[in-house]
Amino acid sequence: MASRRAAGRIVRGLGYTSAAAAVGGGVLYLSYRPRDIPGSEAAAVPPPTYGEGGIFRPPSFPNVKTRAEQIVDLKRSSGTVSGAAEKAKSGITGLLKGDANDVQERNQGGKDEPYDLLVIGGGATGTGIALDAATRGLRVAMVDRDDFASGTSSKSTKLVHGGVRYLEKAVFELDYNQYKLVKEALRERRYFLDTAPHLSSWLPIMIPVDKWWKAPYFWAGTKAYDFLAGSENIESSYFLTKSKALDAFPMLKKSGLVGALVYYDGAHNDSRMNVSLAMTAALYGATIVNHLEITGLEKDADGRLIGARAKDRVTEKNGKTAEEFSIRAKGIINATGPFTDAIRKMDDQSVQEIVAPSSGVHVILPGYYSPSNMGLIDPSTSDGRVIFFLPWQGNTIAGTTDAPTKVTQNPIAGEEEINWILSEIQNYLQPEISVRRGDVLAAWSGIRPLVRDPKKSKSEGLVRNHLITTSPSGLITCAGGKWTTYRQMAEEAVDAAIKEFKLQPGPLASPPRVSSTESIDDSATLDGTCQTHQVRLVGAHGFSKTLFINLIQHYGIETEVAKHLTSAYGDRAWTVAALSAPTEQRFPIRGKRISALYPFVDGEVRYAVRHEYAQTAVDVIARRTRLAFLNAQAALEALPMVIDLMAEELHWDAKRKDREWEDAVSFLGSMGLPKGKLSLTRKDVESGRVGRYEDEEYKLYARHDKPAETLESDSQFTAGQNPVQHADAPSNK
């Protein structure tokens, strides 16, 4: 009997041990299982190779219509195209399935028919809507008064995230809407990274822990964040001891630090993502036009919207009068972000405003302020706001603030907000690292369009997510939200439009070969339903993390430049490199930098004009390249070269070049360029007479001292003084 009880205890012990081992093994597997990390797999389209006879065949990508041809298509919708304009439409040779124009013509339907949808606004939401509608087989046009991402969509924190602070609020406030917001954003985060792996990547973000009791709190929060992401998650959060935290983030203040939690979110190049959305939509048949202003809305006898009036602002920039013309559409979607109410008032002057604009200021600091592969979040600043401190494009971005503001085209970051960000950063860095105002390379203010539901009273506050409303005349407004959820917003807006305007989506008649090859195409089945979670953007098909090596080996461009081009353009880097001029030097062979400090080259300017509808110098320095966001003064110094390259492509005269200089310098004033630089002429910059550098104004460096073991400006004593005696001593007089 005793032996049976002993045997039972042994069996139970073995059972408990096995169960514990199984649970532990499961946890270890979930933590360390092989991950499908976006961008780490081989390219869907392998890089080109040398064929028979030693001939190299670079990719030949399908082209989109020119901007002039797109404007002609807009006019066709109302039947107002002149014979001369029709003849002006030139063919652009595509690849594989015939002419790229033919693809777009088949997808757009009849020549003089109204569009199914006219989308006003070329930010993340507007271009997302255009791509969604085009891939459902609808005829869609999208226009913007300025450029793609000229507003909020280029001035974000550059994160693709679910929002850890929203999750905290959801738990403590028992707010189901906050929970849904986080859940939705985490799902969209994965779609974002899958469809544009060249423009987005995973970024570990550190939460410093200054009290032991906070460690389990933050651990539970980050694990809940991982859990909510479910199968869409990539890397699991983890805890770092003090020594490991300092090893990963050496700039971190040691005193009071007990450890850190690290969790993963996404980072991206926001304006290039926006431009890629626009150009992908154009490839799928959408009519996409920037710098086209909507001057009014048109209604039928029953008061229903049937179109809009527009004018080309580029014509005005060329010193000519821009004639208004009509664009006809069955439905109109307003996706203008902070300018939402301006379009709503075109529809109905008495409408209640729904946008509560909020200013978010960011600053750019040199890259040495943060590790190149680790960000930091301060979840509890001195006034309760959250601040991010992240590596971006070789520099460090810090922000953001959140304060009510007025809606303007190019808001300026205030000194008070800049200094607040710098002081908060100083609290987390080692005391010997001085966070200096003179280290700020660029600073900008982005207007976040928080929205209030017009069907509810003002006392009920702002909606936390996006809002889609329809006016009595049929104007659909999509506002609010954030970059991460642009795709979901677009899907819901198109769903609402299909229902409101009784549209008939269907299979795409002739899908373009965005990948440039017949053998590889998107996994998306374009059957008339929303498939944008599977539609890869321009540049994604042939991208891999080793593509830059192929560029270097074929074109002889610098390694830093090659890495930049592949991460900014994906497989279209082949075209950008080919458009780069030879240097006539031993190395690099091709690619003339427009700024010695950054890897942007001349080929990007030509590519932006020919393939991405860049029409102004600001389009290039701010949104096709990111030079204005990375360093305002470097952008100023690059302007002459950028303007000359664009003038060659667009045939600008001297007056237009002068206007471009004035407009670009004015814009750089909103990017943190010191006021003393705003009056500089092109001749001043070209001759090097740029006044004092910004570091000189803040007395940061010994810029003009002659070589010496102790630099003259580092000594507190003037020449002839004896440092051993007091300044008032006779020998010092």
XYZ file of C-alpha atoms in Angstrom:
733
model
C 0.000 0.000 0.000
C 2.774 2.388 0.973
C 4.628 1.506 -2.226
C 1.549 2.377 -4.307
C 1.236 5.784 -2.578
C 4.934 6.435 -3.177
C 4.517 5.491 -6.823
C 1.512 7.816 -7.084
C 3.505 10.699 -5.665
C 6.280 10.045 -8.166
C 3.807 9.945 -11.054
C 2.137 13.197 -9.916
C 5.548 14.810 -9.505
C 6.529 13.764 -12.995
C 3.206 15.054 -14.299
C 3.659 18.462 -12.653
C 7.230 18.634 -13.925
C 6.134 17.745 -17.446
C 3.351 20.337 -17.354
C 5.732 23.013 -16.105
C 8.251 22.061 -18.785
C 5.545 22.211 -21.459
C 4.381 25.645 -20.305
C 7.944 26.906 -20.053
C 8.783 25.502 -23.449
C 5.717 27.135 -24.943
C 6.681 30.495 -23.490
C 10.240 30.111 -24.787
C 8.957 29.132 -28.217
C 6.614 32.094 -28.394
C 9.443 34.389 -27.313
C 12.154 33.011 -29.577
C 10.272 31.412 -32.470
C 11.376 32.248 -36.039
C 9.874 35.600 -37.030
C 8.563 36.741 -40.378
C 10.059 40.224 -40.241
C 8.899 42.534 -43.067
C 11.768 43.497 -45.355
C 14.038 40.651 -44.277
C 12.894 38.184 -46.927
C 14.362 37.978 -50.418
C 12.942 40.318 -53.039
C 9.836 39.068 -54.816
C 11.487 40.249 -58.034
C 15.201 39.381 -58.055
C 17.686 42.057 -59.159
C 18.572 42.193 -62.871
C 21.576 40.296 -64.172
C 23.677 40.236 -67.300
C 22.043 38.314 -70.106
C 23.336 36.739 -73.295
C 26.222 38.573 -74.860
C 27.030 40.318 -71.572
C 24.145 42.781 -71.937
C 22.814 44.217 -68.689
C 19.068 44.653 -68.658
C 17.932 47.013 -65.896
C 14.282 46.880 -64.835
C 11.837 48.684 -67.097
C 9.002 49.900 -64.904
C 5.558 51.014 -66.119
C 5.106 54.773 -66.242
C 2.180 56.917 -65.234
C 0.636 59.641 -67.331
C 2.258 63.035 -67.228
C 0.701 65.709 -65.060
C -0.512 67.569 -68.159
C -2.248 64.434 -69.403
C -3.883 63.945 -66.008
C -5.300 67.484 -66.143
C -6.693 66.787 -69.616
C -8.461 63.735 -68.166
C -9.977 65.901 -65.425
C -11.390 68.237 -68.074
C -12.721 65.317 -70.072
C -15.018 64.407 -67.183
C -17.104 67.496 -67.952
C -16.634 67.336 -71.738
C -14.602 70.542 -71.909
C -11.395 69.295 -73.573
C -10.364 71.297 -76.600
C -9.022 69.637 -79.745
C -5.574 71.071 -79.103
C -5.509 69.684 -75.597
C -6.546 66.266 -76.856
C -3.764 66.268 -79.423
C -1.285 67.281 -76.715
C -1.707 63.927 -75.011
C 1.507 62.056 -75.750
C 2.069 58.346 -75.371
C 4.395 57.057 -72.655
C 5.796 53.646 -73.342
C 5.065 51.100 -70.657
C 6.135 47.492 -70.304
C 4.649 44.069 -70.809
C 0.934 44.812 -71.064
C 1.340 47.576 -73.593
C 1.341 51.280 -73.006
C 0.861 52.482 -69.440
C -1.640 55.009 -70.753
C -3.661 52.157 -72.218
C -3.797 50.480 -68.807
C -5.090 53.661 -67.237
C -7.569 54.297 -70.066
C -9.054 50.817 -69.667
C -9.298 51.214 -65.913
C -10.919 54.640 -66.158
C -13.638 53.761 -68.631
C -15.213 56.211 -71.109
C -13.534 59.446 -72.107
C -16.202 61.981 -71.216
C -17.908 60.273 -68.304
C -17.993 61.802 -64.820
C -15.712 60.213 -62.271
C -17.219 57.901 -59.700
C -15.334 59.819 -57.002
C -13.440 63.072 -56.691
C -11.161 63.112 -53.665
C -10.040 66.510 -52.380
C -6.794 66.299 -50.422
C -3.495 64.580 -51.196
C -2.330 63.609 -47.734
C -2.195 60.083 -46.320
C -5.990 59.767 -46.191
C -6.682 61.243 -49.629
C -4.090 59.172 -51.469
C -5.156 56.104 -49.495
C -8.755 56.637 -50.631
C -7.630 57.076 -54.240
C -5.678 53.798 -54.157
C -8.530 51.926 -52.473
C -11.115 53.165 -54.984
C -8.874 52.556 -58.011
C -8.134 48.963 -56.960
C -11.884 48.348 -56.625
C -12.365 49.272 -60.279
C -13.865 52.719 -59.636
C -13.002 55.795 -61.702
C -11.410 58.148 -59.216
C -9.653 61.504 -59.317
C -7.642 63.031 -56.486
C -6.428 66.635 -56.346
C -4.548 68.758 -53.837
C -4.085 72.531 -53.657
C -0.428 72.079 -52.754
C 1.657 68.899 -52.951
C 1.211 65.356 -51.684
C 1.945 65.361 -47.921
C 2.413 69.136 -47.921
C 0.589 69.409 -44.599
C 0.262 67.153 -41.575
C 1.239 63.970 -43.430
C 4.884 65.056 -43.773
C 5.163 66.454 -40.242
C 4.446 63.401 -38.123
C 6.595 61.720 -35.452
C 7.533 59.157 -38.161
C 6.082 56.269 -36.129
C 3.818 53.446 -37.260
C 2.358 52.524 -33.909
C -0.626 51.234 -32.027
C -0.170 53.712 -29.194
C 1.011 52.397 -25.840
C -0.422 55.445 -24.081
C -3.869 54.722 -25.556
C -3.674 51.200 -24.179
C -2.865 52.576 -20.726
C -5.907 54.863 -20.922
C -8.091 51.997 -22.107
C -7.168 49.972 -19.021
C -7.362 52.684 -16.377
C -10.420 54.431 -17.795
C -12.125 51.167 -18.835
C -12.570 52.755 -22.262
C -13.547 50.232 -24.912
C -13.134 52.803 -27.720
C -9.502 53.312 -26.749
C -9.021 49.539 -26.754
C -10.522 49.262 -30.249
C -8.282 52.090 -31.444
C -5.146 50.271 -30.254
C -6.288 46.915 -31.627
C -7.066 48.415 -35.030
C -3.794 50.345 -35.162
C -1.732 47.268 -34.319
C -3.356 45.345 -37.155
C -2.816 48.229 -39.567
C 0.796 48.510 -38.415
C 1.546 45.081 -39.866
C -0.229 45.849 -43.161
C 1.756 49.078 -43.361
C 5.082 47.268 -42.992
C 4.119 44.474 -45.399
C 2.998 46.718 -48.267
C 5.956 49.133 -48.074
C 8.929 47.319 -46.477
C 11.428 49.733 -48.063
C 9.813 52.769 -46.449
C 9.109 51.314 -43.010
C 10.885 49.145 -40.481
C 10.697 47.840 -36.927
C 12.199 50.042 -34.231
C 12.886 49.022 -30.611
C 11.791 51.757 -28.193
C 13.091 51.965 -24.639
C 11.099 52.969 -21.561
C 13.585 53.886 -18.799
C 12.605 52.653 -15.319
C 13.638 54.814 -12.347
C 11.839 52.854 -9.583
C 11.819 49.091 -9.026
C 8.086 49.028 -8.462
C 7.552 50.495 -11.973
C 9.287 47.550 -13.660
C 6.384 45.073 -13.301
C 3.925 47.841 -14.266
C 5.710 48.641 -17.533
C 6.419 44.940 -18.140
C 2.735 44.117 -17.888
C 1.872 47.044 -20.185
C 4.328 46.088 -22.912
C 3.317 42.431 -22.731
C -0.330 43.447 -23.071
C 0.731 45.484 -26.126
C 2.383 42.367 -27.583
C -0.662 40.245 -26.774
C -3.078 42.645 -28.474
C -0.996 42.542 -31.648
C -1.469 38.762 -31.710
C -0.221 37.121 -34.876
C 0.526 40.556 -36.351
C 3.301 41.093 -33.797
C 6.933 40.648 -34.773
C 9.289 41.048 -31.829
C 8.402 40.593 -28.167
C 9.115 43.215 -25.538
C 11.806 42.516 -22.956
C 13.429 43.874 -19.792
C 16.975 45.254 -19.624
C 19.058 45.558 -16.487
C 20.736 48.890 -15.809
C 24.020 47.822 -17.384
C 22.307 46.422 -20.479
C 20.166 49.548 -20.822
C 23.249 51.768 -20.719
C 24.976 49.532 -23.233
C 22.028 49.872 -25.636
C 21.543 53.609 -24.985
C 24.897 54.997 -23.706
C 23.602 58.568 -23.543
C 21.055 57.644 -20.863
C 21.434 59.195 -17.418
C 22.853 56.656 -14.946
C 21.621 58.140 -11.681
C 18.253 56.766 -10.590
C 18.154 54.229 -13.429
C 17.250 50.700 -12.348
C 16.577 49.193 -15.781
C 14.425 49.598 -18.876
C 11.646 47.933 -20.848
C 11.995 47.675 -24.608
C 9.029 47.184 -26.921
C 8.705 47.312 -30.715
C 6.834 49.658 -33.016
C 7.325 50.756 -36.600
C 9.093 53.793 -38.067
C 8.684 55.176 -41.576
C 9.496 57.921 -44.057
C 6.130 59.661 -44.014
C 6.159 61.942 -47.071
C 7.820 59.342 -49.301
C 5.148 56.871 -48.172
C 2.536 59.463 -49.137
C 4.074 60.044 -52.580
C 4.288 56.275 -53.133
C 0.592 55.911 -52.333
C -0.221 58.613 -54.900
C 1.944 57.091 -57.629
C 0.663 53.568 -56.974
C -2.907 54.866 -57.276
C -1.956 56.530 -60.580
C -0.549 53.230 -61.872
C -3.856 51.557 -61.015
C -5.738 54.112 -63.111
C -6.529 56.994 -60.750
C -6.181 60.561 -62.005
C -3.740 62.187 -59.571
C -2.919 65.915 -59.742
C -1.097 68.083 -57.223
C -0.978 71.897 -57.118
C -4.575 72.020 -58.360
C -6.882 74.158 -56.240
C -10.591 73.516 -55.782
C -12.249 76.945 -55.980
C -15.853 75.872 -55.559
C -18.328 72.979 -55.520
C -21.040 72.450 -58.125
C -24.580 71.216 -57.426
C -27.552 70.158 -59.495
C -31.071 71.564 -59.294
C -31.835 69.337 -56.306
C -28.866 70.638 -54.339
C -26.800 67.466 -54.744
C -23.092 67.753 -55.483
C -22.112 66.859 -59.040
C -18.552 68.179 -59.228
C -16.162 70.995 -58.490
C -14.381 73.919 -60.129
C -10.601 73.940 -60.145
C -7.577 75.867 -61.387
C -3.955 74.935 -61.954
C -1.683 76.791 -59.534
C 1.418 75.839 -61.527
C 0.137 78.011 -64.367
C -0.032 80.920 -61.929
C 3.513 80.220 -60.727
C 4.612 80.564 -64.336
C 3.176 84.088 -64.402
C 0.085 83.238 -66.435
C -3.624 83.373 -65.688
C -5.069 80.031 -64.683
C -8.495 79.374 -66.150
C -11.062 77.601 -64.022
C -12.549 74.373 -65.307
C -15.098 71.855 -64.060
C -14.508 68.330 -62.808
C -17.604 66.166 -62.806
C -18.043 63.303 -60.337
C -20.880 61.241 -58.904
C -19.498 61.768 -55.410
C -16.981 63.956 -53.594
C -14.858 63.009 -50.583
C -13.294 65.704 -48.433
C -9.952 64.475 -47.013
C -8.176 67.769 -46.382
C -7.038 67.256 -42.785
C -6.756 70.585 -40.933
C -8.521 72.325 -43.840
C -11.579 70.075 -43.576
C -13.915 72.862 -42.484
C -12.917 75.112 -45.393
C -14.236 72.528 -47.882
C -17.307 71.853 -45.738
C -18.113 75.577 -45.812
C -17.873 75.545 -49.611
C -20.734 73.079 -49.419
C -22.688 74.874 -46.667
C -21.607 78.203 -45.170
C -23.669 77.623 -42.036
C -22.156 74.268 -41.128
C -20.722 73.801 -37.648
C -16.931 73.461 -37.564
C -15.673 70.060 -36.480
C -11.887 70.458 -36.519
C -10.049 71.394 -33.324
C -6.514 71.965 -34.650
C -3.644 71.023 -32.372
C 0.007 71.928 -32.927
C 2.646 69.225 -32.599
C 6.204 70.552 -32.630
C 9.209 68.367 -33.449
C 12.904 69.171 -33.481
C 15.773 67.494 -35.309
C 19.089 67.029 -33.513
C 22.382 65.501 -34.686
C 22.521 61.712 -34.823
C 24.930 61.442 -31.886
C 22.108 62.228 -29.458
C 20.662 58.715 -29.839
C 21.742 55.232 -30.936
C 21.057 54.475 -34.584
C 18.833 51.503 -33.739
C 17.048 52.386 -30.494
C 14.400 54.958 -29.659
C 13.212 56.219 -26.299
C 9.850 57.253 -24.886
C 9.240 59.348 -21.789
C 5.699 58.389 -20.739
C 5.465 61.028 -18.006
C 7.055 64.374 -18.772
C 6.989 67.341 -16.394
C 3.489 68.293 -17.547
C 2.146 64.786 -18.187
C 2.645 64.664 -21.939
C 4.473 61.883 -23.771
C 7.673 62.629 -25.652
C 9.508 60.452 -28.178
C 13.241 60.546 -28.869
C 13.979 58.534 -32.025
C 16.675 57.917 -34.634
C 15.506 59.009 -38.088
C 17.381 59.306 -41.386
C 20.741 59.542 -39.626
C 19.615 62.304 -37.253
C 17.520 62.309 -34.069
C 13.904 63.435 -33.940
C 12.302 64.587 -30.689
C 8.697 65.541 -29.992
C 5.937 66.207 -29.742
C 3.944 68.967 -28.108
C 0.168 69.251 -28.126
C -1.392 72.713 -27.978
C -4.387 74.424 -29.622
C -3.450 76.428 -32.700
C -4.822 78.206 -35.765
C -4.871 76.528 -39.157
C -2.182 77.945 -41.448
C -0.383 76.500 -44.460
C 3.112 76.444 -42.954
C 2.940 76.924 -39.162
C 6.130 77.852 -37.330
C 7.484 76.053 -34.267
C 7.569 78.435 -31.298
C 10.686 78.954 -29.199
C 8.808 78.067 -26.021
C 7.814 74.680 -27.426
C 11.310 73.991 -28.768
C 12.891 74.808 -25.417
C 10.363 72.614 -23.584
C 11.333 69.619 -25.746
C 15.038 70.271 -25.171
C 14.591 70.564 -21.408
C 12.659 67.283 -21.270
C 15.389 65.542 -23.263
C 18.030 66.857 -20.871
C 16.243 65.153 -17.976
C 16.962 61.732 -19.493
C 20.512 62.231 -20.755
C 23.742 62.163 -18.823
C 24.527 65.522 -17.177
C 27.792 65.878 -19.108
C 25.785 65.856 -22.365
C 24.531 69.385 -22.863
C 21.345 69.672 -24.935
C 21.979 72.935 -26.765
C 19.563 75.129 -28.679
C 22.236 75.583 -31.319
C 22.200 71.841 -32.017
C 18.659 72.061 -33.414
C 19.087 71.462 -37.157
C 15.415 71.822 -38.027
C 12.137 72.404 -36.192
C 8.581 72.318 -37.456
C 4.995 72.393 -36.338
C 2.461 69.935 -37.710
C -1.254 70.531 -37.284
C -3.115 67.493 -36.026
C -6.787 67.720 -37.107
C -8.624 66.488 -34.016
C -12.333 66.256 -34.813
C -15.613 66.594 -32.993
C -18.722 64.684 -34.060
C -21.156 67.349 -35.400
C -24.101 65.214 -34.243
C -23.005 65.584 -30.614
C -22.706 68.543 -28.279
C -19.351 70.270 -27.760
C -19.357 69.150 -24.136
C -18.950 65.532 -25.239
C -15.417 66.288 -26.419
C -13.354 65.147 -29.360
C -13.511 61.741 -30.984
C -10.379 59.685 -30.355
C -10.357 58.019 -33.753
C -11.379 59.194 -37.221
C -14.795 60.455 -38.231
C -16.752 59.941 -41.476
C -19.815 62.109 -42.057
C -22.077 62.868 -45.026
C -23.752 66.230 -45.623
C -27.297 66.594 -47.054
C -25.780 67.500 -50.439
C -23.657 64.362 -50.455
C -20.244 65.650 -49.373
C -18.461 62.828 -47.528
C -15.880 64.054 -45.020
C -13.169 61.783 -43.641
C -11.162 63.477 -40.887
C -9.099 62.740 -37.800
C -7.239 59.497 -37.258
C -3.491 59.046 -37.625
C -0.916 57.876 -40.152
C -0.942 54.258 -38.975
C -4.657 53.837 -39.686
C -4.787 55.669 -43.027
C -5.667 52.440 -44.872
C -8.587 51.591 -42.584
C -9.880 55.158 -42.861
C -9.686 54.942 -46.647
C -11.531 51.616 -46.706
C -14.372 52.957 -44.578
C -14.606 56.152 -46.646
C -14.872 54.225 -49.919
C -17.434 51.866 -48.360
C -19.491 54.912 -47.349
C -19.171 56.404 -50.841
C -20.271 53.185 -52.557
C -23.363 53.118 -50.377
C -24.144 56.848 -50.608
C -23.630 57.225 -54.369
C -24.735 53.727 -55.382
C -21.437 52.999 -57.122
C -20.640 49.682 -58.783
C -17.153 48.409 -57.912
C -15.838 45.480 -59.871
C -12.754 43.552 -60.945
C -9.980 45.724 -62.342
C -10.061 45.412 -66.118
C -6.309 45.440 -66.637
C -4.163 45.477 -63.498
C -0.764 47.089 -64.077
C 2.434 45.118 -63.630
C 3.814 47.329 -60.881
C 6.638 44.844 -60.372
C 7.783 45.272 -64.030
C 7.520 41.556 -64.773
C 4.861 39.086 -65.892
C 6.173 36.367 -63.561
C 5.526 38.221 -60.296
C 2.412 40.117 -59.314
C 0.627 41.108 -56.144
C -1.059 38.427 -54.106
C -4.123 40.660 -54.035
C -7.142 39.467 -55.983
C -8.641 42.678 -57.317
C -12.252 41.523 -57.437
C -13.974 44.773 -56.485
C -13.578 44.391 -52.728
C -11.034 46.240 -50.617
C -7.632 44.615 -51.075
C -5.267 47.424 -50.046
C -3.943 45.361 -47.152
C -2.284 43.209 -49.836
C -1.474 45.751 -52.555
C 2.234 46.454 -52.418
C 3.299 49.982 -53.240
C 5.634 51.226 -55.933
C 9.160 50.051 -55.116
C 8.219 47.176 -52.806
C 8.355 44.229 -55.221
C 12.077 44.237 -55.933
C 13.266 45.520 -52.576
C 15.551 43.586 -50.286
C 18.012 44.652 -47.632
C 20.892 43.680 -49.908
C 19.647 45.533 -52.993
C 22.058 48.391 -52.290
C 24.991 46.079 -53.061
C 23.659 45.475 -56.579
C 23.392 49.227 -57.124
C 26.958 49.810 -55.976
C 28.322 47.027 -58.157
C 26.571 48.218 -61.302
C 26.497 52.016 -61.020
C 29.477 52.668 -58.743
C 27.602 54.880 -56.296
C 28.635 55.464 -52.691
C 27.529 52.922 -50.104
C 25.704 55.542 -48.022
C 23.910 56.810 -51.127
C 23.005 53.290 -52.275
C 21.505 52.405 -48.902
C 19.530 55.631 -48.904
C 18.185 55.134 -52.428
C 16.991 51.572 -51.791
C 15.278 52.547 -48.522
C 13.598 55.579 -50.107
C 12.664 54.190 -53.542
C 12.841 50.394 -53.216
C 13.400 48.789 -56.610
C 12.888 52.184 -58.313
C 16.385 53.000 -57.032
C 17.591 51.440 -60.322
C 15.933 54.283 -62.209
C 17.148 56.956 -59.780
C 20.726 55.714 -60.066
C 20.519 55.693 -63.861
C 19.281 59.306 -63.769
C 22.282 60.364 -61.672
C 25.056 62.170 -63.488
C 28.595 60.759 -63.792
C 31.076 62.388 -61.419
C 34.141 61.941 -63.675
C 36.040 60.906 -60.528
C 37.692 57.624 -59.579
C 34.881 56.973 -57.113
C 31.962 57.377 -56.830
C 31.223 56.867 -60.511
C 27.693 58.305 -60.514
C 25.629 60.510 -58.256
C 26.412 64.126 -57.392
C 25.263 65.033 -53.900
C 23.015 68.061 -53.569
C 24.331 68.444 -50.003
C 27.728 67.262 -48.824
C 26.215 66.331 -45.446
C 23.468 63.971 -46.659
C 23.151 61.147 -49.228
C 20.674 62.929 -51.544
C 21.845 63.022 -55.169
C 20.985 64.774 -58.431
C 19.206 61.727 -59.860
C 16.511 62.088 -57.192
C 15.620 65.552 -58.475
C 15.239 64.297 -62.042
C 13.252 61.267 -60.881
C 10.962 63.458 -58.752
C 10.089 65.622 -61.752
C 9.708 62.825 -64.296
C 8.028 60.161 -62.181
C 6.571 61.783 -59.036
C 4.957 65.035 -60.249
C 7.356 67.354 -58.374
C 6.552 70.888 -59.544
C 8.393 73.156 -57.100
C 11.741 73.224 -55.330
C 9.929 72.753 -52.013
C 8.369 69.553 -53.367
C 11.905 68.187 -53.769
C 13.750 69.442 -50.689
C 10.881 68.711 -48.293
C 8.868 65.750 -49.588
C 10.726 63.828 -52.337
C 13.971 64.112 -50.392
C 13.809 65.012 -46.686
C 16.631 67.556 -46.621
C 14.512 70.451 -45.307
C 13.329 68.266 -42.407
C 16.831 67.085 -41.582
C 18.762 70.339 -41.797
C 17.191 73.660 -42.792
C 20.482 75.407 -43.529
C 21.784 72.500 -45.608
C 18.550 72.701 -47.619
C 19.165 76.416 -48.188
C 22.665 75.695 -49.473
C 21.324 72.970 -51.806
C 18.617 75.182 -53.308
C 20.622 76.638 -56.227
C 21.489 73.166 -57.525
C 17.945 71.858 -57.025
C 16.387 74.831 -58.820
C 18.801 74.545 -61.758
C 18.134 70.806 -62.159
C 14.370 71.350 -62.076
C 14.660 74.267 -64.500
C 16.339 71.943 -67.012
C 13.536 69.399 -66.650
C 10.584 71.800 -66.557
C 11.979 74.564 -68.796
C 11.668 77.357 -66.247
C 12.578 80.899 -67.213
C 14.545 83.302 -65.002
C 11.403 84.733 -63.377
C 10.157 81.305 -62.363
C 13.561 80.422 -60.907
C 13.534 83.636 -58.870
C 10.048 82.831 -57.575
C 11.136 79.324 -56.633
C 13.996 80.771 -54.598
C 11.692 83.138 -52.724
C 9.040 80.506 -52.055
C 11.577 77.915 -50.901
C 13.413 80.277 -48.541
C 10.074 81.338 -47.064
C 9.170 77.688 -46.520
C 12.502 77.007 -44.833
C 11.581 79.731 -42.365
C 8.831 77.381 -41.153
C 11.411 74.588 -40.853
C 13.602 76.386 -38.341
C 15.899 78.388 -40.636
C 17.123 81.377 -38.541
C 15.419 84.670 -39.373
C 18.759 86.199 -40.276
C 19.013 83.767 -43.217
C 15.608 84.548 -44.740
C 16.878 87.651 -46.546
C 19.797 85.882 -48.246
C 19.844 85.978 -52.027
C 20.851 83.164 -54.325
C 24.102 84.976 -55.104
C 24.863 85.191 -51.383
C 24.475 81.442 -50.959
C 26.355 80.494 -54.126
C 29.293 82.703 -53.149
C 29.363 81.339 -49.607
C 28.212 84.619 -48.049
C 25.628 82.990 -45.836
C 26.404 85.095 -42.798
C 27.268 83.399 -39.556
C 26.555 79.712 -39.280
C 23.911 78.813 -36.721
C 26.524 77.310 -34.404
C 28.374 80.648 -34.476
C 25.255 82.475 -33.368
C 25.074 80.165 -30.359
C 28.890 80.177 -29.878
C 29.143 76.387 -30.016
C 32.480 75.774 -31.699
C 35.909 77.351 -32.086
C 35.301 77.700 -35.814
C 38.051 80.235 -36.620
C 40.805 79.449 -34.101
C 44.211 78.492 -35.468
C 45.579 75.024 -34.635
C 46.923 74.903 -31.074
C 46.931 72.470 -28.176
C 44.729 74.931 -26.308
C 42.491 76.840 -28.678
C 42.447 80.565 -28.178
C 38.696 80.784 -27.581
C 38.881 77.972 -24.993
C 41.035 80.099 -22.689
C 39.249 82.448 -20.299
C 42.304 84.685 -20.221
C 43.129 87.206 -22.915
C 46.542 87.285 -24.541
C 49.248 88.554 -22.144
C 47.381 87.652 -18.960
C 49.064 85.518 -16.276
C 46.596 82.770 -15.302
C 48.425 82.141 -11.983
C 47.578 85.534 -10.523
C 44.228 87.186 -9.902
C 42.843 89.315 -12.668
C 43.260 92.427 -10.488
C 46.931 91.756 -9.779
C 49.410 94.374 -11.063
C 50.998 91.909 -13.490
C 47.651 91.525 -15.210
C 47.198 95.277 -15.612
